[in-house]
Amino acid sequence: MSVLVISPGRNPEAWVRELKNQHPGMNIVVYPEQHDDEEVEYAITWKHPRGIFKNYPNLKVIASMGAGVDHITSDPEIPEDVIITRVVDKQLRVDMCSFVLALVMDNLRNISIHHCSKSWEPKKYKRIQDTHIGIMGLGELGSGVAENLKINGFKVSGWAKSKKEIDGINTYSSEEQDEFLEELDILVCLLPLTKETENILNKDLFDKLPKGAYLINVARGEHLEEQHLLDAVNSGQLSGAALDVFRKEPLPEEHPFWENENIFITPHIASVTDPKHVVPQLVENYERMTEEEELLNVVTQEKGY
């Protein structure tokens, strides 16, 4: 039996090293090195070539290297009987919480604006207690961000497909989107990427926000209609945006986002998976698979999360 590591564009050396440290007897092959397709029962991946998993007749599990699984579930040729798993990591949650808080505070206190303007003219700032932040997506990361912002004194609301219960935070279901949006100063997107959420950050949604609201997208680039954002920022409907994810990464040099002074860009750094933190989960699921036990953090293919 073999474990296949397949991550084009991402150096797998640290992952292989940690897998061997955690499970010395594991037979690991790294795509595209030569291997026996029939021997592979467990695959660990990030952004695999589309359709490749249909070549493995004995594949049982596809494990994402990160919290996101849309790079797997969006492949229409994933075998239906294969189990998909994701990573749930406390450090990813902590990193995301601190990153979003940093973006929020930068927006409130105009730190980047003052730095870039090279001017001594003070700009009026906003206060924490006067700022209402909405979180779209209340999964592991979204709920953590909501709770962290609440602890730091912000008024926080949350929106998800189904209504959630989070202490001290008003939450809304998918049918209550208009009510959720109508009083927000800042909107943070932490939704999973599914057919229902693709392009959800669009003109219709922006028009439901109060004029001058601010957008933070730390989920997926495919959530955002890019031209709709540019139009909303240029018209003043949105005061600006902070974007950490994009449809094409790295963001091309000629992309108009680079030229817009009210759109802040970071290179997908909000929350980066560390192999040392997550490989133990991958190894445990490998052992559970070999013992025919129930796996951890299983994804429902129909839902996409």
Short mmCIF file of N, CA and C in Angstrom, two decimals, residues 95-248:
data_model
loop_
_atom_site.label_atom_id
_atom_site.label_comp_id
_atom_site.label_asym_id
_atom_site.label_seq_id
_atom_site.Cartn_x
_atom_site.Cartn_y
_atom_site.Cartn_z
N ASP A 95 -4.06 32.01 13.64
CA ASP A 95 -3.45 32.87 12.63
C ASP A 95 -4.50 33.69 11.89
N MET A 96 -5.62 33.05 11.54
CA MET A 96 -6.67 33.77 10.83
C MET A 96 -7.26 34.87 11.71
N CYS A 97 -7.48 34.56 12.98
CA CYS A 97 -8.03 35.57 13.91
C CYS A 97 -7.13 36.79 14.00
N SER A 98 -5.83 36.58 14.14
CA SER A 98 -4.91 37.71 14.29
C SER A 98 -4.81 38.50 12.99
N PHE A 99 -4.86 37.81 11.86
CA PHE A 99 -4.75 38.50 10.58
C PHE A 99 -5.95 39.39 10.32
N VAL A 100 -7.15 38.86 10.53
CA VAL A 100 -8.35 39.66 10.30
C VAL A 100 -8.39 40.85 11.27
N LEU A 101 -8.04 40.62 12.53
CA LEU A 101 -8.00 41.71 13.49
C LEU A 101 -7.03 42.81 13.05
N ALA A 102 -5.88 42.40 12.51
CA ALA A 102 -4.89 43.37 12.04
C ALA A 102 -5.46 44.20 10.88
N LEU A 103 -6.16 43.54 9.94
CA LEU A 103 -6.75 44.27 8.83
C LEU A 103 -7.83 45.23 9.30
N VAL A 104 -8.64 44.78 10.26
CA VAL A 104 -9.70 45.63 10.79
C VAL A 104 -9.10 46.86 11.46
N MET A 105 -8.10 46.68 12.30
CA MET A 105 -7.51 47.80 13.01
C MET A 105 -6.79 48.75 12.06
N ASP A 106 -6.17 48.20 11.02
CA ASP A 106 -5.53 49.05 10.02
C ASP A 106 -6.56 49.93 9.34
N ASN A 107 -7.74 49.36 9.06
CA ASN A 107 -8.80 50.13 8.43
C ASN A 107 -9.34 51.21 9.37
N LEU A 108 -9.55 50.85 10.63
CA LEU A 108 -10.10 51.81 11.59
C LEU A 108 -9.14 52.97 11.85
N ARG A 109 -7.86 52.66 12.00
CA ARG A 109 -6.89 53.67 12.43
C ARG A 109 -6.07 54.27 11.28
N ASN A 110 -6.35 53.84 10.04
CA ASN A 110 -5.74 54.46 8.85
C ASN A 110 -4.22 54.34 8.82
N ILE A 111 -3.69 53.29 9.38
CA ILE A 111 -2.23 53.17 9.49
C ILE A 111 -1.57 53.11 8.12
N SER A 112 -2.07 52.22 7.25
CA SER A 112 -1.47 52.10 5.91
C SER A 112 -1.70 53.37 5.09
N ILE A 113 -2.86 53.98 5.25
CA ILE A 113 -3.16 55.21 4.51
C ILE A 113 -2.17 56.32 4.87
N HIS A 114 -1.92 56.50 6.17
CA HIS A 114 -0.98 57.53 6.60
C HIS A 114 0.43 57.21 6.10
N HIS A 115 0.80 55.94 6.12
CA HIS A 115 2.14 55.56 5.67
C HIS A 115 2.31 55.87 4.18
N CYS A 116 1.31 55.49 3.38
CA CYS A 116 1.42 55.64 1.93
C CYS A 116 1.27 57.09 1.48
N SER A 117 0.53 57.88 2.24
CA SER A 117 0.29 59.27 1.82
C SER A 117 1.51 60.16 2.02
N LYS A 118 2.38 59.76 2.95
CA LYS A 118 3.56 60.57 3.28
C LYS A 118 3.16 62.02 3.58
N SER A 119 2.06 62.14 4.30
CA SER A 119 1.54 63.46 4.65
C SER A 119 1.31 63.51 6.16
N TRP A 120 1.51 64.71 6.75
CA TRP A 120 1.28 64.88 8.17
C TRP A 120 -0.18 65.16 8.49
N GLU A 121 -1.03 65.31 7.48
CA GLU A 121 -2.43 65.67 7.71
C GLU A 121 -3.18 64.50 8.34
N PRO A 122 -3.66 64.63 9.58
CA PRO A 122 -4.35 63.52 10.25
C PRO A 122 -5.69 63.20 9.56
N LYS A 123 -6.01 61.93 9.53
CA LYS A 123 -7.28 61.47 8.97
C LYS A 123 -8.14 60.96 10.12
N LYS A 124 -9.39 61.33 10.13
CA LYS A 124 -10.29 60.93 11.21
C LYS A 124 -10.38 59.40 11.28
N TYR A 125 -10.30 58.86 12.49
CA TYR A 125 -10.36 57.41 12.65
C TYR A 125 -11.66 56.98 13.32
N LYS A 126 -11.93 55.67 13.22
CA LYS A 126 -13.13 55.08 13.81
C LYS A 126 -12.74 54.30 15.07
N ARG A 127 -13.71 54.13 15.96
CA ARG A 127 -13.45 53.45 17.22
C ARG A 127 -14.07 52.05 17.23
N ILE A 128 -13.45 51.18 18.02
CA ILE A 128 -13.88 49.79 18.09
C ILE A 128 -15.35 49.68 18.48
N GLN A 129 -15.74 50.39 19.53
CA GLN A 129 -17.11 50.24 20.04
C GLN A 129 -18.16 50.77 19.09
N ASP A 130 -17.73 51.53 18.08
CA ASP A 130 -18.67 52.09 17.10
C ASP A 130 -18.66 51.31 15.79
N THR A 131 -17.99 50.17 15.76
CA THR A 131 -17.81 49.42 14.52
C THR A 131 -18.54 48.08 14.56
N HIS A 132 -19.38 47.86 13.57
CA HIS A 132 -20.16 46.62 13.45
C HIS A 132 -19.56 45.78 12.33
N ILE A 133 -19.11 44.58 12.67
CA ILE A 133 -18.45 43.69 11.71
C ILE A 133 -19.32 42.46 11.47
N GLY A 134 -19.49 42.10 10.21
CA GLY A 134 -20.24 40.90 9.85
C GLY A 134 -19.32 39.84 9.28
N ILE A 135 -19.49 38.61 9.74
CA ILE A 135 -18.68 37.49 9.26
C ILE A 135 -19.57 36.58 8.41
N MET A 136 -19.22 36.42 7.15
CA MET A 136 -19.92 35.48 6.27
C MET A 136 -19.19 34.15 6.32
N GLY A 137 -19.86 33.13 6.89
CA GLY A 137 -19.21 31.84 7.06
C GLY A 137 -18.83 31.63 8.50
N LEU A 138 -19.48 30.68 9.16
CA LEU A 138 -19.26 30.48 10.60
C LEU A 138 -18.79 29.05 10.88
N GLY A 139 -17.87 28.59 10.04
CA GLY A 139 -17.23 27.31 10.29
C GLY A 139 -16.13 27.45 11.32
N GLU A 140 -15.14 26.57 11.26
CA GLU A 140 -14.05 26.58 12.23
C GLU A 140 -13.33 27.92 12.25
N LEU A 141 -12.99 28.44 11.09
CA LEU A 141 -12.26 29.71 11.04
C LEU A 141 -13.18 30.90 11.27
N GLY A 142 -14.35 30.91 10.62
CA GLY A 142 -15.26 32.03 10.75
C GLY A 142 -15.76 32.25 12.16
N SER A 143 -16.11 31.17 12.84
CA SER A 143 -16.58 31.30 14.22
C SER A 143 -15.46 31.79 15.13
N GLY A 144 -14.23 31.34 14.86
CA GLY A 144 -13.10 31.82 15.65
C GLY A 144 -12.86 33.30 15.47
N VAL A 145 -12.94 33.77 14.22
CA VAL A 145 -12.76 35.20 13.95
C VAL A 145 -13.86 36.02 14.62
N ALA A 146 -15.09 35.54 14.53
CA ALA A 146 -16.22 36.25 15.15
C ALA A 146 -16.02 36.38 16.66
N GLU A 147 -15.65 35.29 17.30
CA GLU A 147 -15.45 35.30 18.74
C GLU A 147 -14.29 36.22 19.14
N ASN A 148 -13.22 36.19 18.35
CA ASN A 148 -12.05 37.03 18.66
C ASN A 148 -12.38 38.52 18.53
N LEU A 149 -13.12 38.88 17.50
CA LEU A 149 -13.52 40.28 17.33
C LEU A 149 -14.45 40.72 18.46
N LYS A 150 -15.33 39.82 18.88
CA LYS A 150 -16.24 40.13 19.99
C LYS A 150 -15.45 40.39 21.27
N ILE A 151 -14.47 39.53 21.53
CA ILE A 151 -13.64 39.69 22.73
C ILE A 151 -12.91 41.02 22.72
N ASN A 152 -12.56 41.50 21.52
CA ASN A 152 -11.83 42.76 21.39
C ASN A 152 -12.74 43.98 21.36
N GLY A 153 -14.04 43.78 21.60
CA GLY A 153 -14.93 44.91 21.81
C GLY A 153 -15.79 45.32 20.64
N PHE A 154 -15.70 44.63 19.52
CA PHE A 154 -16.52 44.96 18.35
C PHE A 154 -17.93 44.40 18.48
N LYS A 155 -18.88 45.06 17.84
CA LYS A 155 -20.19 44.46 17.65
C LYS A 155 -20.06 43.52 16.46
N VAL A 156 -20.46 42.27 16.64
CA VAL A 156 -20.23 41.25 15.62
C VAL A 156 -21.53 40.52 15.29
N SER A 157 -21.75 40.31 14.00
CA SER A 157 -22.84 39.47 13.52
C SER A 157 -22.27 38.40 12.61
N GLY A 158 -23.02 37.32 12.45
CA GLY A 158 -22.55 36.24 11.60
C GLY A 158 -23.65 35.73 10.68
N TRP A 159 -23.25 35.22 9.53
CA TRP A 159 -24.19 34.71 8.53
C TRP A 159 -23.68 33.39 8.00
N ALA A 160 -24.57 32.40 7.92
CA ALA A 160 -24.19 31.08 7.41
C ALA A 160 -25.40 30.45 6.74
N LYS A 161 -25.17 29.33 6.09
CA LYS A 161 -26.26 28.65 5.38
C LYS A 161 -27.38 28.29 6.33
N SER A 162 -27.01 27.80 7.50
CA SER A 162 -28.00 27.51 8.54
C SER A 162 -27.64 28.32 9.78
N LYS A 163 -28.62 28.66 10.58
CA LYS A 163 -28.40 29.51 11.75
C LYS A 163 -27.51 28.82 12.78
N LYS A 164 -26.52 29.55 13.28
CA LYS A 164 -25.59 29.03 14.28
C LYS A 164 -25.87 29.69 15.64
N GLU A 165 -25.38 29.05 16.68
CA GLU A 165 -25.50 29.60 18.02
C GLU A 165 -24.10 29.91 18.54
N ILE A 166 -23.76 31.21 18.62
CA ILE A 166 -22.47 31.64 19.15
C ILE A 166 -22.74 32.69 20.22
N ASP A 167 -22.26 32.44 21.41
CA ASP A 167 -22.56 33.30 22.56
C ASP A 167 -22.18 34.74 22.30
N GLY A 168 -23.15 35.64 22.48
CA GLY A 168 -22.90 37.07 22.36
C GLY A 168 -22.86 37.61 20.95
N ILE A 169 -23.18 36.77 19.96
CA ILE A 169 -23.10 37.19 18.56
C ILE A 169 -24.44 36.92 17.87
N ASN A 170 -25.00 37.94 17.23
CA ASN A 170 -26.22 37.75 16.45
C ASN A 170 -25.89 36.98 15.18
N THR A 171 -26.63 35.90 14.93
CA THR A 171 -26.36 35.10 13.74
C THR A 171 -27.61 35.03 12.86
N TYR A 172 -27.36 34.91 11.57
CA TYR A 172 -28.43 34.88 10.58
C TYR A 172 -28.24 33.69 9.65
N SER A 173 -29.35 33.17 9.13
CA SER A 173 -29.31 32.09 8.17
C SER A 173 -29.33 32.66 6.76
N SER A 174 -29.22 31.79 5.75
CA SER A 174 -29.11 32.24 4.37
C SER A 174 -30.30 33.08 3.93
N GLU A 175 -31.49 32.80 4.47
CA GLU A 175 -32.69 33.55 4.08
C GLU A 175 -32.72 34.95 4.67
N GLU A 176 -31.82 35.24 5.60
CA GLU A 176 -31.82 36.52 6.31
C GLU A 176 -30.64 37.41 5.91
N GLN A 177 -30.16 37.24 4.70
CA GLN A 177 -28.96 37.96 4.27
C GLN A 177 -29.15 39.47 4.29
N ASP A 178 -30.29 39.97 3.81
CA ASP A 178 -30.52 41.41 3.76
C ASP A 178 -30.43 42.03 5.15
N GLU A 179 -31.06 41.39 6.12
CA GLU A 179 -31.04 41.89 7.49
C GLU A 179 -29.63 41.87 8.06
N PHE A 180 -28.87 40.83 7.72
CA PHE A 180 -27.49 40.71 8.18
C PHE A 180 -26.62 41.85 7.65
N LEU A 181 -26.82 42.24 6.40
CA LEU A 181 -25.94 43.19 5.74
C LEU A 181 -26.24 44.65 6.06
N GLU A 182 -27.46 44.96 6.44
CA GLU A 182 -27.95 46.34 6.38
C GLU A 182 -27.28 47.33 7.33
N GLU A 183 -26.59 46.87 8.38
CA GLU A 183 -25.99 47.81 9.33
C GLU A 183 -24.47 47.63 9.48
N LEU A 184 -23.84 46.89 8.59
CA LEU A 184 -22.42 46.56 8.76
C LEU A 184 -21.50 47.69 8.34
N ASP A 185 -20.44 47.87 9.10
CA ASP A 185 -19.35 48.76 8.71
C ASP A 185 -18.27 48.00 7.95
N ILE A 186 -18.05 46.75 8.34
CA ILE A 186 -17.04 45.91 7.71
C ILE A 186 -17.65 44.52 7.47
N LEU A 187 -17.44 43.97 6.29
CA LEU A 187 -17.88 42.62 5.95
C LEU A 187 -16.67 41.75 5.71
N VAL A 188 -16.60 40.62 6.40
CA VAL A 188 -15.49 39.67 6.27
C VAL A 188 -16.03 38.39 5.65
N CYS A 189 -15.43 37.95 4.55
CA CYS A 189 -15.84 36.70 3.91
C CYS A 189 -14.93 35.56 4.33
N LEU A 190 -15.52 34.55 4.97
CA LEU A 190 -14.82 33.32 5.35
C LEU A 190 -15.66 32.11 4.98
N LEU A 191 -16.38 32.21 3.89
CA LEU A 191 -17.25 31.14 3.43
C LEU A 191 -16.45 30.01 2.77
N PRO A 192 -16.95 28.78 2.84
CA PRO A 192 -16.39 27.74 1.98
C PRO A 192 -16.78 28.04 0.54
N LEU A 193 -15.98 27.60 -0.40
CA LEU A 193 -16.30 27.82 -1.81
C LEU A 193 -17.13 26.65 -2.33
N THR A 194 -18.38 26.94 -2.67
CA THR A 194 -19.29 25.96 -3.23
C THR A 194 -19.99 26.59 -4.44
N LYS A 195 -20.82 25.81 -5.11
CA LYS A 195 -21.58 26.35 -6.24
C LYS A 195 -22.48 27.50 -5.77
N GLU A 196 -22.99 27.40 -4.55
CA GLU A 196 -23.89 28.42 -4.02
C GLU A 196 -23.16 29.70 -3.62
N THR A 197 -21.89 29.58 -3.21
CA THR A 197 -21.18 30.77 -2.71
C THR A 197 -20.25 31.39 -3.75
N GLU A 198 -20.02 30.73 -4.86
CA GLU A 198 -19.18 31.32 -5.90
C GLU A 198 -19.82 32.61 -6.41
N ASN A 199 -19.01 33.67 -6.52
CA ASN A 199 -19.46 34.99 -7.00
C ASN A 199 -20.47 35.66 -6.06
N ILE A 200 -20.50 35.24 -4.80
CA ILE A 200 -21.48 35.82 -3.86
C ILE A 200 -21.16 37.27 -3.52
N LEU A 201 -19.89 37.64 -3.61
CA LEU A 201 -19.49 39.04 -3.36
C LEU A 201 -19.64 39.80 -4.67
N ASN A 202 -20.85 40.29 -4.91
CA ASN A 202 -21.18 40.91 -6.19
C ASN A 202 -21.93 42.22 -5.99
N LYS A 203 -22.33 42.84 -7.07
CA LYS A 203 -22.99 44.15 -7.01
C LYS A 203 -24.25 44.12 -6.14
N ASP A 204 -25.06 43.08 -6.31
CA ASP A 204 -26.30 43.00 -5.54
C ASP A 204 -26.01 43.01 -4.04
N LEU A 205 -25.00 42.25 -3.64
CA LEU A 205 -24.65 42.21 -2.22
C LEU A 205 -24.07 43.54 -1.77
N PHE A 206 -23.18 44.12 -2.56
CA PHE A 206 -22.56 45.39 -2.17
C PHE A 206 -23.61 46.49 -2.00
N ASP A 207 -24.63 46.47 -2.86
CA ASP A 207 -25.67 47.50 -2.79
C ASP A 207 -26.53 47.37 -1.54
N LYS A 208 -26.52 46.20 -0.90
CA LYS A 208 -27.29 46.01 0.33
C LYS A 208 -26.53 46.47 1.57
N LEU A 209 -25.25 46.71 1.42
CA LEU A 209 -24.44 47.22 2.53
C LEU A 209 -24.62 48.73 2.66
N PRO A 210 -24.43 49.28 3.84
CA PRO A 210 -24.45 50.74 3.98
C PRO A 210 -23.37 51.37 3.11
N LYS A 211 -23.65 52.53 2.58
CA LYS A 211 -22.66 53.22 1.74
C LYS A 211 -21.39 53.48 2.56
N GLY A 212 -20.25 53.13 1.98
CA GLY A 212 -18.98 53.34 2.65
C GLY A 212 -18.49 52.14 3.45
N ALA A 213 -19.20 51.01 3.39
CA ALA A 213 -18.75 49.81 4.09
C ALA A 213 -17.44 49.31 3.49
N TYR A 214 -16.75 48.45 4.25
CA TYR A 214 -15.42 47.96 3.86
C TYR A 214 -15.47 46.44 3.75
N LEU A 215 -14.80 45.89 2.74
CA LEU A 215 -14.81 44.44 2.50
C LEU A 215 -13.45 43.83 2.82
N ILE A 216 -13.47 42.69 3.51
CA ILE A 216 -12.27 41.87 3.71
C ILE A 216 -12.57 40.47 3.18
N ASN A 217 -11.78 40.01 2.22
CA ASN A 217 -11.96 38.65 1.70
C ASN A 217 -10.72 37.83 2.00
N VAL A 218 -10.88 36.85 2.89
CA VAL A 218 -9.79 35.93 3.25
C VAL A 218 -10.23 34.49 3.01
N ALA A 219 -11.21 34.30 2.13
CA ALA A 219 -11.74 32.96 1.87
C ALA A 219 -11.17 32.42 0.56
N ARG A 220 -11.83 32.74 -0.58
CA ARG A 220 -11.36 32.31 -1.89
C ARG A 220 -11.60 33.42 -2.90
N GLY A 221 -10.71 33.54 -3.86
CA GLY A 221 -10.86 34.55 -4.89
C GLY A 221 -12.12 34.40 -5.70
N GLU A 222 -12.57 33.15 -5.86
CA GLU A 222 -13.77 32.88 -6.66
C GLU A 222 -15.05 33.37 -5.99
N HIS A 223 -14.99 33.77 -4.76
CA HIS A 223 -16.17 34.37 -4.12
C HIS A 223 -16.47 35.76 -4.68
N LEU A 224 -15.47 36.39 -5.26
CA LEU A 224 -15.57 37.81 -5.60
C LEU A 224 -15.73 38.04 -7.10
N GLU A 225 -16.74 38.84 -7.45
CA GLU A 225 -16.85 39.39 -8.80
C GLU A 225 -15.94 40.62 -8.85
N GLU A 226 -14.79 40.49 -9.49
CA GLU A 226 -13.75 41.50 -9.39
C GLU A 226 -14.18 42.85 -9.95
N GLN A 227 -14.81 42.86 -11.12
CA GLN A 227 -15.22 44.14 -11.70
C GLN A 227 -16.30 44.80 -10.85
N HIS A 228 -17.17 43.99 -10.23
CA HIS A 228 -18.20 44.55 -9.36
C HIS A 228 -17.56 45.27 -8.17
N LEU A 229 -16.46 44.70 -7.65
CA LEU A 229 -15.76 45.35 -6.54
C LEU A 229 -15.15 46.67 -7.00
N LEU A 230 -14.49 46.66 -8.13
CA LEU A 230 -13.88 47.89 -8.65
C LEU A 230 -14.94 48.97 -8.83
N ASP A 231 -16.08 48.59 -9.40
CA ASP A 231 -17.16 49.56 -9.61
C ASP A 231 -17.68 50.11 -8.28
N ALA A 232 -17.83 49.22 -7.29
CA ALA A 232 -18.37 49.64 -5.99
C ALA A 232 -17.40 50.57 -5.26
N VAL A 233 -16.10 50.29 -5.37
CA VAL A 233 -15.10 51.15 -4.72
C VAL A 233 -15.01 52.50 -5.45
N ASN A 234 -15.00 52.46 -6.77
CA ASN A 234 -14.89 53.70 -7.54
C ASN A 234 -16.11 54.60 -7.38
N SER A 235 -17.28 53.99 -7.14
CA SER A 235 -18.50 54.79 -6.96
C SER A 235 -18.66 55.29 -5.53
N GLY A 236 -17.89 54.72 -4.59
CA GLY A 236 -18.02 55.09 -3.19
C GLY A 236 -19.01 54.24 -2.42
N GLN A 237 -19.66 53.29 -3.08
CA GLN A 237 -20.55 52.39 -2.35
C GLN A 237 -19.76 51.61 -1.30
N LEU A 238 -18.56 51.18 -1.67
CA LEU A 238 -17.62 50.62 -0.71
C LEU A 238 -16.47 51.60 -0.54
N SER A 239 -16.00 51.74 0.70
CA SER A 239 -14.86 52.63 0.94
C SER A 239 -13.55 51.99 0.51
N GLY A 240 -13.55 50.67 0.39
CA GLY A 240 -12.34 49.97 -0.01
C GLY A 240 -12.45 48.50 0.33
N ALA A 241 -11.33 47.80 0.16
CA ALA A 241 -11.32 46.36 0.42
C ALA A 241 -9.90 45.92 0.75
N ALA A 242 -9.81 44.86 1.55
CA ALA A 242 -8.55 44.17 1.80
C ALA A 242 -8.71 42.75 1.27
N LEU A 243 -7.86 42.36 0.34
CA LEU A 243 -8.00 41.07 -0.33
C LEU A 243 -6.74 40.24 -0.12
N ASP A 244 -6.93 39.02 0.35
CA ASP A 244 -5.80 38.11 0.54
C ASP A 244 -5.85 36.94 -0.43
N VAL A 245 -6.95 36.81 -1.17
CA VAL A 245 -7.15 35.68 -2.09
C VAL A 245 -7.66 36.19 -3.43
N PHE A 246 -7.30 35.46 -4.51
CA PHE A 246 -7.60 35.94 -5.84
C PHE A 246 -7.90 34.77 -6.77
N ARG A 247 -8.60 35.07 -7.85
CA ARG A 247 -8.93 34.03 -8.82
C ARG A 247 -7.67 33.44 -9.45
N LYS A 248 -6.70 34.31 -9.70
CA LYS A 248 -5.42 33.85 -10.23
C LYS A 248 -4.32 34.30 -9.29
#
